[in-house]
Amino acid sequence: MDIAGKTVFVSGAASGLGAETARALVLGGGARVAIFDRDAVKGKAVAAELGGQFFAVDVSDAASAEATIAEAIAALGAPSVLVNCAGIGTAARIVGREGPMDLAAFQKVINVNLVGSFNMMRLCAHAMSQAEPDANGQRGVIISTASVAAYEGQIGQAAYAASKGGIVALTLPAARELARFGVRVLAIAPGLFLTPLLEELPAEVQDGLSGNIPNPPRLGRPAEFAQLVMAMVANDYLNGEVVRLDGALRMQAK
């Protein structure tokens, strides 16, 4: 799909993978972008940088997403691309020293990562289905962010791994269902990336993390995630697939 002059929505776009993806779609693809995030300060800065618009949203809340997406569509038009990058994590054992894991903590991760991705998907897919198709019969592309934790979740990652595993499992049935509208559905399962959270860690800790990555033996760069998004958008025959982006990393138990 050629996205020049078309509208793209990116959630979690105030920083990290989302911000870099928004830059690639605008600067490399010529799209106009809607920046979705809860961080208004950083989100507005990215939107200003790219000539886009910022929209504050809680992706896990139906009313918030419905109202915000309607506002974005009124301002910029229906999206041709949605990239779900909004997400959170938590580190907690199912049974720890202080007893069982707090259920609310598990539910929060599932709600933001999995329910939030589905929430944005359902609303944007509906908007895409009502748009005019391009010359190839395509109306849109939806890309969600999974994780290698979906396949090799570590001890303490039960909530995060479950949420990302849900995204993996959602991708194919969504692609099959939305095929009749000319909407493709994909996901990326990144490994260890140099996001703002990891950038705050000491250099020796970063080196320790990257030491388990076969090739290249370093943390992933957000620009590399964005490059894969661009390739997925451009290739109309790529559909229903989850692509690992991890330097051949396979996570150990802990």
Backbone as JSON, one array per atom type, in Angstrom:
{
  "sequence": "MDIAGKTVFVSGAASGLGAETARALVLGGGARVAIFDRDAVKGKAVAAELGGQFFAVDVSDAASAEATIAEAIAALGAPSVLVNCAGIGTAARIVGREGPMDLAAFQKVINVNLVGSFNMMRLCAHAMSQAEPDANGQRGVIISTASVAAYEGQIGQAAYAASKGGIVALTLPAARELARFGVRVLAIAPGLFLTPLLEELPAEVQDGLSGNIPNPPRLGRPAEFAQLVMAMVANDYLNGEVVRLDGALRMQAK",
  "N": [[0.83, -1.2, 0.0], [0.55, 2.15, -0.87], [1.2, 4.88, 1.06], [1.39, 7.57, 0.81], [0.19, 10.77, 1.39], [-1.95, 9.75, 2.78], [-3.83, 8.92, 5.8], [-2.47, 7.96, 8.92], [-2.66, 6.16, 11.96], [-1.1, 6.02, 15.08], [-0.63, 4.38, 18.04], [0.59, 4.85, 21.39], [2.58, 6.6, 20.7], [4.11, 8.63, 21.7], [6.71, 8.25, 22.43], [9.67, 6.13, 22.11], [9.22, 3.03, 20.35], [6.8, 3.65, 19.09], [6.93, 6.43, 18.53], [9.13, 6.53, 16.78], [8.15, 4.97, 14.72], [6.02, 6.57, 13.84], [7.5, 8.71, 12.83], [8.8, 7.48, 10.67], [6.64, 6.77, 9.02], [5.64, 9.24, 8.31], [7.88, 10.89, 7.47], [9.24, 9.14, 5.82], [7.25, 7.89, 4.36], [5.38, 9.77, 3.6], [2.93, 10.2, 4.8], [0.1, 11.53, 6.71], [-0.17, 12.03, 10.19], [-1.78, 10.76, 13.11], [-1.19, 11.09, 16.45], [-1.44, 9.03, 19.12], [-1.68, 8.82, 22.59], [-1.13, 8.71, 26.18], [0.52, 10.5, 27.33], [0.59, 13.73, 27.2], [2.42, 15.86, 26.95], [4.83, 14.85, 25.75], [3.62, 13.63, 23.57], [2.4, 15.74, 22.14], [4.68, 17.08, 21.39], [5.94, 15.3, 19.59], [3.94, 15.21, 17.63], [3.97, 17.88, 16.77], [6.52, 18.03, 15.7], [6.22, 16.42, 13.47], [4.21, 17.53, 12.03], [1.71, 16.58, 12.56], [-1.23, 15.57, 14.45], [-2.05, 15.46, 17.9], [-3.69, 13.18, 20.07], [-5.17, 12.56, 23.08], [-5.62, 9.53, 24.78], [-7.06, 6.67, 26.39], [-6.32, 3.61, 25.68], [-7.39, 1.25, 26.58], [-9.94, 1.74, 27.36], [-13.25, 1.75, 26.34], [-15.05, 3.93, 25.8], [-13.31, 6.15, 25.81], [-11.56, 5.54, 23.66], [-13.38, 5.34, 21.52], [-14.47, 7.95, 21.36], [-12.14, 9.46, 20.92], [-11.02, 8.41, 18.56], [-13.06, 8.98, 16.77], [-12.88, 11.77, 16.83], [-10.31, 12.1, 15.75], [-10.67, 11.05, 13.18], [-12.5, 12.88, 12.16], [-10.86, 15.08, 12.04], [-8.61, 14.34, 10.47], [-9.33, 12.39, 8.65], [-10.31, 9.02, 7.68], [-8.3, 6.3, 8.86], [-5.65, 4.76, 7.0], [-3.72, 3.16, 7.89], [-3.08, 1.53, 10.94], [-1.02, 1.43, 13.72], [-0.35, -0.33, 16.5], [1.26, 0.5, 19.29], [1.06, 1.08, 21.92], [1.62, 0.14, 25.25], [2.28, -1.64, 28.35], [4.28, -2.96, 31.06], [4.92, -5.4, 33.65], [6.63, -6.7, 36.47], [6.32, -9.53, 38.16], [6.0, -12.39, 40.17], [3.87, -15.26, 39.9], [3.37, -16.58, 42.25], [4.73, -15.12, 44.87], [7.11, -13.99, 47.37], [5.49, -12.67, 49.12], [3.07, -13.81, 48.77], [0.25, -14.66, 46.59], [0.2, -13.28, 43.26], [-0.96, -9.96, 42.73], [-4.16, -9.66, 41.52], [-5.28, -7.48, 40.22], [-3.08, -6.21, 39.13], [-2.29, -7.99, 37.15], [-4.58, -7.93, 35.53], [-4.52, -5.26, 34.65], [-2.32, -5.12, 32.91], [-3.14, -6.91, 30.9], [-5.41, -5.55, 30.05], [-4.43, -3.1, 28.98], [-2.42, -3.89, 27.09], [-3.46, -6.08, 25.5], [-6.39, -5.94, 25.37], [-6.5, -3.22, 24.82], [-5.14, -3.07, 22.33], [-6.9, -4.58, 20.76], [-9.17, -3.0, 21.01], [-8.47, -0.6, 19.67], [-8.04, -1.76, 17.18], [-10.61, -2.78, 16.43], [-12.15, -0.47, 16.15], [-10.72, 1.09, 14.27], [-10.64, -0.69, 12.12], [-13.31, -0.78, 11.43], [-13.68, 1.85, 10.51], [-11.89, 1.8, 8.35], [-13.14, -0.09, 6.73], [-15.2, 1.29, 5.57], [-14.08, 3.01, 3.84], [-12.86, 4.07, 0.57], [-11.48, 1.64, -1.61], [-8.02, 1.09, -2.64], [-6.18, 0.97, -5.77], [-5.51, -1.67, -5.81], [-7.45, -2.93, -4.43], [-7.21, -2.65, -1.72], [-7.84, -1.53, 1.59], [-6.75, -0.96, 4.08], [-4.2, -1.33, 6.68], [-3.34, -3.05, 9.57], [-1.22, -3.12, 12.26], [0.04, -4.7, 15.03], [1.83, -4.71, 18.19], [3.53, -7.33, 19.39], [5.58, -9.56, 21.22], [8.71, -11.2, 21.87], [8.36, -12.41, 24.24], [5.92, -13.59, 24.11], [6.41, -16.07, 23.18], [8.61, -17.08, 24.62], [8.26, -16.46, 27.42], [9.56, -15.1, 30.39], [10.33, -16.0, 33.84], [8.34, -14.28, 36.09], [7.13, -12.78, 34.19], [4.49, -13.35, 33.62], [2.01, -11.93, 33.24], [2.67, -10.04, 31.24], [3.63, -11.72, 29.17], [1.34, -13.23, 28.67], [-0.4, -11.25, 27.72], [0.87, -10.46, 25.36], [0.99, -12.87, 24.04], [-1.68, -13.15, 23.5], [-2.02, -11.2, 21.54], [-0.55, -12.31, 19.46], [-2.13, -14.61, 18.96], [-4.46, -13.39, 18.14], [-3.95, -12.26, 15.66], [-4.08, -13.85, 13.18], [-6.89, -14.82, 13.0], [-8.14, -12.32, 12.92], [-7.07, -11.26, 10.57], [-8.14, -13.02, 8.71], [-10.88, -12.52, 8.99], [-11.12, -9.8, 8.35], [-10.34, -9.72, 5.77], [-12.28, -9.56, 3.78], [-12.82, -6.92, 3.6], [-10.58, -5.88, 2.51], [-8.56, -5.34, 4.31], [-5.54, -5.72, 5.86], [-3.93, -7.62, 8.48], [-1.41, -7.67, 10.82], [1.46, -8.48, 12.91], [4.23, -7.55, 14.96], [6.87, -9.07, 16.67], [8.94, -7.94, 18.77], [12.3, -8.22, 20.08], [14.73, -7.44, 22.45], [14.81, -4.08, 22.76], [16.22, -0.79, 22.38], [14.65, 1.16, 24.03], [13.19, 4.09, 25.68], [12.97, 3.24, 28.38], [14.96, 1.24, 28.7], [17.15, 2.73, 27.99], [17.69, 4.22, 30.23], [19.02, 2.52, 31.89], [22.15, 1.47, 33.38], [25.23, 1.36, 31.45], [26.61, -1.07, 31.68], [24.59, -2.82, 32.37], [22.98, -2.74, 30.1], [24.81, -3.87, 28.31], [24.93, -6.41, 29.36], [22.38, -7.39, 28.82], [22.35, -7.35, 26.02], [24.26, -9.22, 25.49], [23.27, -11.77, 25.13], [22.2, -11.87, 22.66], [22.37, -13.22, 19.49], [23.06, -12.21, 16.74], [22.68, -9.12, 15.15], [24.93, -8.53, 17.92], [23.6, -6.75, 19.92], [21.33, -4.33, 21.39], [18.1, -3.87, 19.9], [17.23, -1.26, 17.58], [14.91, 1.41, 17.66], [14.41, 2.49, 15.11], [14.76, 0.32, 13.47], [12.6, -1.27, 14.02], [10.64, 0.43, 13.02], [11.35, 0.39, 10.32], [10.58, -2.19, 9.62], [7.83, -2.01, 9.96], [7.25, -0.25, 7.86], [7.95, -1.85, 5.66], [6.07, -3.89, 5.91], [3.68, -2.51, 5.52], [4.0, -1.75, 2.87], [4.0, -4.14, 1.42], [1.61, -5.84, -0.1], [0.98, -8.54, -0.09], [1.64, -9.66, 2.27], [0.23, -10.91, 5.07], [-1.71, -11.68, 7.99], [0.39, -12.53, 9.57], [2.93, -12.96, 12.1], [5.86, -11.41, 12.82], [9.02, -12.06, 14.03], [11.4, -9.91, 15.46], [14.34, -9.85, 16.4], [17.1, -10.46, 16.34], [17.73, -13.16, 16.41], [17.39, -13.91, 19.03], [16.6, -15.99, 21.8], [14.78, -16.18, 24.56], [15.81, -16.96, 27.88], [14.76, -18.86, 30.83], [15.04, -17.18, 33.03]],
  "CA": [[0.0, 0.0, 0.0], [1.22, 3.44, -0.92], [0.54, 5.7, 2.08], [1.62, 9.0, 0.57], [-1.02, 11.58, 1.45], [-3.0, 9.07, 3.54], [-3.8, 9.09, 7.25], [-2.03, 6.82, 9.72], [-2.83, 6.29, 13.4], [-0.1, 5.27, 15.84], [-0.84, 4.47, 19.49], [1.86, 4.8, 22.12], [3.51, 7.27, 19.79], [4.81, 9.76, 22.33], [8.12, 7.92, 22.62], [10.06, 4.76, 21.81], [8.89, 2.41, 19.07], [5.68, 4.36, 18.46], [7.39, 7.72, 18.0], [9.99, 6.28, 15.62], [7.27, 4.5, 13.66], [5.33, 7.75, 13.31], [8.46, 9.47, 12.01], [9.03, 6.77, 9.41], [5.44, 6.84, 8.19], [5.49, 10.61, 7.8], [9.07, 11.36, 6.77], [9.61, 8.18, 4.79], [6.11, 7.46, 3.56], [4.58, 10.89, 3.15], [1.59, 10.15, 5.38], [-0.22, 12.45, 7.79], [-0.23, 11.14, 11.33], [-2.44, 11.04, 14.38], [-0.4, 10.56, 17.56], [-2.28, 8.64, 20.25], [-0.91, 8.47, 23.78], [-1.62, 9.34, 27.4], [1.49, 11.53, 27.68], [0.28, 14.87, 26.34], [3.59, 16.7, 26.71], [5.67, 14.22, 24.73], [2.82, 13.37, 22.39], [2.25, 16.98, 21.38], [5.99, 17.41, 20.81], [6.12, 14.46, 18.4], [2.98, 15.67, 16.63], [4.46, 19.15, 16.23], [7.7, 17.7, 14.9], [5.84, 15.73, 12.23], [3.08, 18.2, 11.4], [0.51, 15.78, 12.8], [-2.06, 16.0, 15.56], [-2.02, 14.6, 19.08], [-4.98, 12.85, 20.68], [-5.03, 11.84, 24.34], [-6.54, 8.39, 24.79], [-6.82, 5.47, 27.17], [-6.67, 2.61, 24.68], [-8.11, 0.14, 27.21], [-11.29, 2.2, 27.7], [-14.07, 1.81, 25.13], [-15.57, 5.27, 25.55], [-12.2, 7.03, 25.48], [-11.08, 5.24, 22.31], [-14.42, 5.66, 20.55], [-14.55, 9.4, 21.2], [-10.89, 10.0, 20.39], [-10.87, 8.01, 17.16], [-14.02, 9.79, 16.01], [-12.29, 13.1, 16.73], [-9.18, 12.04, 14.82], [-11.18, 10.86, 11.83], [-13.08, 14.15, 11.75], [-9.78, 16.03, 11.78], [-7.61, 13.9, 9.51], [-9.85, 11.39, 7.74], [-10.2, 7.63, 8.12], [-6.92, 5.81, 8.75], [-5.27, 3.67, 6.1], [-2.81, 2.32, 8.68], [-3.04, 1.62, 12.4], [0.07, 0.7, 14.36], [-0.55, -0.4, 17.94], [2.5, 0.43, 20.05], [0.8, 1.36, 23.34], [1.76, -1.05, 26.09], [2.94, -1.54, 29.64], [4.77, -4.23, 31.58], [5.06, -5.51, 35.09], [7.45, -7.84, 36.87], [5.77, -10.13, 39.38], [5.8, -13.83, 40.12], [2.51, -15.69, 40.19], [3.42, -16.78, 43.71], [5.96, -14.51, 45.36], [7.41, -14.1, 48.8], [4.39, -12.09, 49.9], [1.83, -14.49, 48.45], [-0.11, -14.67, 45.17], [0.27, -12.01, 42.52], [-2.15, -9.11, 42.77], [-4.94, -9.88, 40.31], [-5.48, -6.2, 39.54], [-1.88, -5.92, 38.35], [-2.39, -8.84, 35.96], [-5.66, -7.41, 34.69], [-4.13, -3.99, 34.06], [-1.45, -5.39, 31.76], [-3.98, -7.49, 29.86], [-6.32, -4.51, 29.54], [-3.72, -2.13, 28.15], [-1.7, -4.48, 25.96], [-4.29, -6.92, 24.64], [-7.69, -5.31, 25.15], [-6.25, -1.93, 24.17], [-4.83, -3.3, 20.92], [-8.14, -4.99, 20.1], [-10.06, -1.84, 21.02], [-8.07, 0.25, 18.55], [-8.24, -2.53, 15.96], [-12.03, -2.88, 16.05], [-12.64, 0.84, 15.74], [-10.07, 1.51, 13.03], [-11.07, -1.6, 11.06], [-14.64, -0.32, 10.99], [-13.49, 3.06, 9.7], [-11.26, 1.39, 7.1], [-14.1, -0.85, 5.91], [-16.1, 2.22, 4.9], [-13.3, 3.86, 2.93], [-12.72, 3.59, -0.79], [-10.26, 0.83, -1.76], [-7.04, 1.59, -3.59], [-6.21, 0.29, -7.06], [-5.31, -3.1, -5.57], [-8.53, -3.43, -3.6], [-6.83, -2.59, -0.32], [-8.38, -0.38, 2.35], [-6.01, -0.63, 5.28], [-3.24, -2.25, 7.29], [-3.29, -2.95, 11.03], [-0.02, -3.79, 12.79], [0.11, -4.64, 16.49], [3.13, -5.04, 18.76], [3.58, -8.47, 20.3], [6.87, -9.61, 21.87], [9.27, -12.55, 21.97], [7.84, -12.98, 25.49], [4.75, -14.4, 23.76], [6.91, -17.42, 22.91], [9.55, -17.49, 25.67], [8.09, -15.59, 28.58], [10.45, -15.42, 31.5], [9.76, -16.0, 35.18], [7.96, -12.92, 36.47], [6.51, -12.11, 33.04], [3.22, -14.03, 33.3], [1.01, -10.99, 32.72], [3.16, -9.47, 29.98], [3.67, -12.78, 28.16], [-0.05, -13.57, 28.33], [-0.97, -10.17, 26.91], [1.5, -10.49, 24.04], [0.53, -14.1, 23.4], [-3.02, -12.86, 22.99], [-1.88, -10.45, 20.28], [-0.13, -13.3, 18.46], [-3.28, -15.45, 18.63], [-5.49, -12.55, 17.52], [-3.56, -11.76, 14.35], [-4.6, -14.62, 12.04], [-8.34, -14.74, 12.83], [-8.51, -10.96, 12.51], [-6.71, -11.11, 9.16], [-9.11, -13.78, 7.93], [-12.19, -11.87, 9.03], [-11.11, -8.48, 7.73], [-9.94, -9.84, 4.36], [-13.38, -9.16, 2.88], [-12.79, -5.45, 3.46], [-9.29, -5.44, 2.0], [-7.76, -4.86, 5.44], [-4.55, -6.7, 6.31], [-3.63, -7.59, 9.9], [-0.07, -8.21, 11.07], [2.05, -8.14, 14.21], [5.68, -7.65, 15.11], [7.28, -9.55, 17.99], [10.32, -7.47, 18.98], [13.1, -8.71, 21.19], [15.18, -6.39, 23.36], [15.03, -2.84, 22.02], [16.72, 0.35, 23.15], [13.56, 2.1, 24.28], [13.54, 5.0, 26.78], [13.12, 2.52, 29.65], [16.28, 0.59, 28.73], [18.19, 3.77, 27.89], [17.97, 4.71, 31.57], [19.83, 1.55, 32.61], [23.6, 1.65, 33.22], [25.81, 0.74, 30.25], [26.96, -2.47, 31.94], [23.35, -3.6, 32.34], [22.62, -2.86, 28.69], [25.73, -4.82, 27.7], [24.54, -7.73, 29.83], [21.19, -7.79, 28.09], [22.66, -7.6, 24.61], [25.21, -10.32, 25.39], [22.58, -13.0, 24.76], [21.64, -11.72, 21.31], [23.38, -13.78, 18.58], [23.56, -11.36, 15.66], [23.85, -8.46, 15.72], [24.97, -8.64, 19.39], [23.27, -5.45, 20.52], [19.9, -4.07, 21.5], [17.48, -3.37, 18.68], [17.01, 0.18, 17.48], [13.54, 1.72, 17.25], [14.34, 2.72, 13.67], [14.67, -0.98, 12.81], [11.19, -1.63, 14.16], [9.9, 1.28, 12.08], [11.64, -0.09, 8.97], [9.75, -3.38, 9.38], [6.47, -1.51, 9.77], [7.16, 0.3, 6.51], [7.97, -2.97, 4.71], [4.78, -4.57, 6.04], [2.66, -1.67, 4.88], [4.23, -1.7, 1.43], [3.84, -5.44, 0.77], [0.2, -6.22, -0.02], [0.79, -9.98, 0.03], [1.99, -10.05, 3.63], [-1.02, -10.8, 5.83], [-1.95, -12.72, 8.98], [1.69, -13.03, 10.02], [3.65, -12.33, 13.2], [7.28, -11.45, 12.47], [9.97, -11.82, 15.12], [12.46, -8.95, 15.15], [15.04, -10.09, 17.67], [18.5, -10.85, 16.23], [17.78, -14.6, 16.74], [17.35, -14.1, 20.48], [15.63, -16.89, 22.44], [14.86, -15.83, 25.97], [15.93, -18.03, 28.86], [13.72, -18.82, 31.84], [15.22, -15.97, 33.86]],
  "C": [[0.87, 1.25, 0.0], [0.48, 4.38, 0.04], [0.77, 7.19, 1.89], [0.29, 9.75, 0.54], [-2.16, 10.96, 2.23], [-2.8, 9.27, 5.04], [-3.35, 7.82, 7.94], [-2.24, 7.15, 11.2], [-1.77, 5.45, 14.09], [-0.38, 5.47, 17.33], [0.49, 4.28, 20.21], [2.95, 5.53, 21.4], [4.23, 8.46, 20.4], [6.3, 9.51, 22.5], [8.39, 6.52, 22.09], [9.68, 4.28, 20.43], [7.79, 3.17, 18.34], [6.11, 5.67, 17.83], [8.24, 7.51, 16.75], [9.18, 5.77, 14.43], [6.52, 5.66, 13.02], [6.26, 8.56, 12.42], [8.67, 8.8, 10.66], [7.84, 6.89, 8.48], [5.25, 8.22, 7.57], [6.68, 11.01, 6.92], [9.48, 10.44, 5.63], [8.48, 7.81, 3.86], [5.21, 8.57, 3.07], [3.16, 10.9, 3.68], [1.36, 11.32, 6.33], [-0.59, 11.59, 9.0], [-1.06, 11.69, 12.47], [-1.65, 10.33, 15.46], [-1.33, 10.29, 18.73], [-1.4, 8.23, 21.43], [-1.59, 9.1, 24.99], [-0.71, 10.49, 27.84], [1.32, 12.72, 26.74], [1.5, 15.7, 26.0], [4.46, 16.11, 25.61], [4.9, 13.99, 23.44], [2.65, 14.6, 21.52], [3.57, 17.38, 20.72], [6.25, 16.59, 19.56], [5.19, 14.91, 17.29], [3.45, 16.97, 15.97], [5.65, 18.92, 15.31], [7.31, 17.18, 13.52], [4.68, 16.41, 11.49], [1.79, 17.41, 11.52], [-0.33, 16.37, 13.91], [-2.0, 14.97, 16.68], [-3.42, 14.41, 19.63], [-4.74, 12.03, 21.94], [-6.06, 10.73, 24.41], [-6.09, 7.36, 25.81], [-7.27, 4.32, 26.28], [-7.49, 1.46, 25.27], [-9.55, 0.48, 27.54], [-12.11, 2.4, 26.43], [-14.52, 3.23, 24.81], [-14.47, 6.23, 25.13], [-11.74, 6.8, 24.04], [-12.11, 5.62, 21.26], [-14.48, 7.16, 20.29], [-13.3, 9.96, 20.52], [-10.69, 9.64, 18.93], [-11.86, 8.78, 16.28], [-13.49, 11.2, 15.8], [-11.16, 13.13, 15.71], [-9.64, 11.87, 13.38], [-11.8, 12.15, 11.3], [-12.0, 15.15, 11.36], [-8.9, 15.64, 10.6], [-8.12, 12.92, 8.46], [-9.63, 9.99, 8.28], [-8.78, 7.13, 7.93], [-6.77, 4.74, 7.68], [-4.35, 2.69, 6.82], [-3.03, 2.6, 10.15], [-1.86, 0.82, 12.89], [-0.13, 0.8, 15.87], [0.79, -0.56, 18.65], [2.28, 0.7, 21.54], [0.92, 0.08, 24.15], [2.48, -0.75, 27.39], [3.46, -2.92, 30.03], [4.78, -4.22, 33.09], [5.9, -6.73, 35.39], [6.93, -8.36, 38.19], [5.61, -11.63, 39.18], [4.35, -14.16, 40.45], [2.34, -15.96, 41.68], [4.77, -16.25, 44.17], [6.13, -14.68, 46.85], [6.26, -13.58, 49.66], [3.04, -12.71, 49.54], [1.51, -14.43, 46.97], [-0.04, -13.28, 44.56], [-1.06, -11.26, 42.62], [-2.92, -9.24, 41.46], [-5.13, -8.6, 39.53], [-4.28, -5.84, 38.67], [-1.87, -6.73, 37.06], [-3.43, -8.28, 35.0], [-5.27, -6.12, 33.99], [-3.27, -4.2, 32.82], [-2.24, -5.98, 30.6], [-4.86, -6.42, 29.22], [-5.62, -3.52, 28.62], [-3.15, -2.79, 26.9], [-2.6, -5.24, 24.98], [-5.64, -6.28, 24.33], [-7.52, -3.97, 24.44], [-5.95, -2.07, 22.69], [-6.08, -3.7, 20.15], [-9.12, -3.82, 19.99], [-9.75, -0.91, 19.85], [-8.3, -0.46, 17.22], [-9.7, -2.5, 15.51], [-12.55, -1.55, 15.52], [-12.03, 1.3, 14.42], [-10.46, 0.61, 11.87], [-12.44, -1.2, 10.53], [-14.52, 0.91, 10.11], [-12.86, 2.7, 8.35], [-12.25, 0.72, 6.17], [-15.03, 0.06, 5.12], [-15.4, 3.15, 3.93], [-13.28, 3.27, 1.53], [-11.43, 2.76, -0.91], [-9.29, 1.48, -2.74], [-7.11, 0.75, -4.87], [-6.06, -1.22, -6.94], [-6.38, -3.7, -4.68], [-8.26, -3.4, -2.12], [-7.38, -1.33, 0.36], [-7.54, -0.03, 3.58], [-5.07, -1.72, 5.75], [-3.24, -1.98, 8.8], [-2.11, -3.77, 11.52], [0.01, -3.61, 14.3], [1.5, -5.08, 16.97], [2.98, -6.19, 19.75], [4.94, -8.42, 21.02], [7.39, -11.04, 21.8], [8.81, -13.22, 23.27], [6.57, -13.8, 25.24], [5.16, -15.86, 23.56], [7.81, -17.94, 24.03], [9.45, -16.54, 26.86], [8.94, -16.05, 29.74], [9.69, -15.46, 32.83], [9.52, -14.55, 35.6], [7.26, -12.16, 35.37], [5.14, -12.69, 32.69], [2.21, -13.09, 32.66], [1.43, -10.46, 31.35], [3.14, -10.52, 28.87], [2.26, -13.17, 27.72], [-0.67, -12.52, 27.43], [-0.41, -10.2, 25.49], [1.16, -11.77, 23.29], [-0.86, -13.93, 22.83], [-2.96, -12.11, 21.67], [-1.46, -11.39, 19.16], [-1.34, -14.12, 18.0], [-4.37, -14.68, 17.91], [-5.21, -12.26, 16.05], [-4.19, -12.54, 13.18], [-6.12, -14.57, 11.93], [-8.82, -13.35, 12.43], [-8.21, -10.74, 11.03], [-7.71, -11.84, 8.27], [-10.46, -13.07, 7.86], [-12.2, -10.57, 8.23], [-10.68, -8.52, 6.27], [-11.03, -9.35, 3.42], [-13.45, -7.65, 2.69], [-11.52, -4.97, 2.79], [-8.43, -4.83, 3.07], [-6.83, -5.98, 5.88], [-4.24, -6.52, 7.79], [-2.33, -8.34, 10.15], [0.37, -7.87, 12.49], [3.56, -8.3, 14.14], [5.97, -8.09, 16.54], [8.73, -9.14, 18.23], [10.99, -8.17, 20.15], [13.45, -7.56, 22.11], [15.56, -5.15, 22.56], [15.44, -1.71, 22.95], [15.63, 1.41, 23.21], [13.95, 3.03, 25.42], [13.74, 4.3, 28.12], [14.5, 1.89, 29.76], [17.41, 1.61, 28.65], [18.59, 4.3, 29.25], [18.85, 3.76, 32.37], [21.31, 1.83, 32.4], [24.13, 0.88, 32.01], [26.13, -0.73, 30.47], [25.73, -3.38, 31.94], [22.89, -3.8, 30.9], [23.51, -3.88, 27.99], [25.37, -6.25, 28.11], [23.33, -8.26, 29.1], [21.51, -8.16, 26.64], [23.61, -8.77, 24.42], [24.58, -11.63, 24.98], [21.99, -12.97, 23.36], [22.68, -12.18, 20.29], [23.93, -12.81, 17.54], [22.46, -10.45, 15.12], [23.8, -8.44, 17.25], [24.78, -7.3, 20.09], [21.77, -5.34, 20.67], [19.36, -3.55, 20.17], [17.27, -1.87, 18.74], [15.57, 0.44, 17.04], [13.39, 1.94, 15.76], [14.21, 1.41, 12.91], [13.25, -1.54, 12.91], [10.37, -0.86, 13.14], [10.13, 0.83, 10.64], [10.78, -1.31, 8.64], [8.29, -2.98, 9.2], [6.3, -1.01, 8.33], [7.13, -0.81, 5.46], [6.65, -3.73, 4.73], [3.67, -3.79, 5.34], [2.78, -1.74, 3.37], [3.9, -3.0, 0.72], [2.42, -5.96, 0.93], [-0.02, -7.72, 0.19], [1.15, -10.5, 1.42], [0.78, -9.83, 4.53], [-1.12, -11.96, 6.82], [-0.7, -13.26, 9.62], [2.21, -12.24, 11.22], [5.14, -12.5, 12.92], [8.13, -11.14, 13.7], [11.06, -10.87, 14.63], [13.38, -8.93, 16.36], [16.51, -10.49, 17.55], [18.75, -12.3, 16.57], [17.84, -14.87, 18.23], [16.28, -15.12, 20.86], [15.8, -16.72, 23.93], [14.98, -17.07, 26.86], [14.87, -17.88, 29.94], [13.81, -17.61, 32.76], [16.59, -15.37, 33.6]]
}
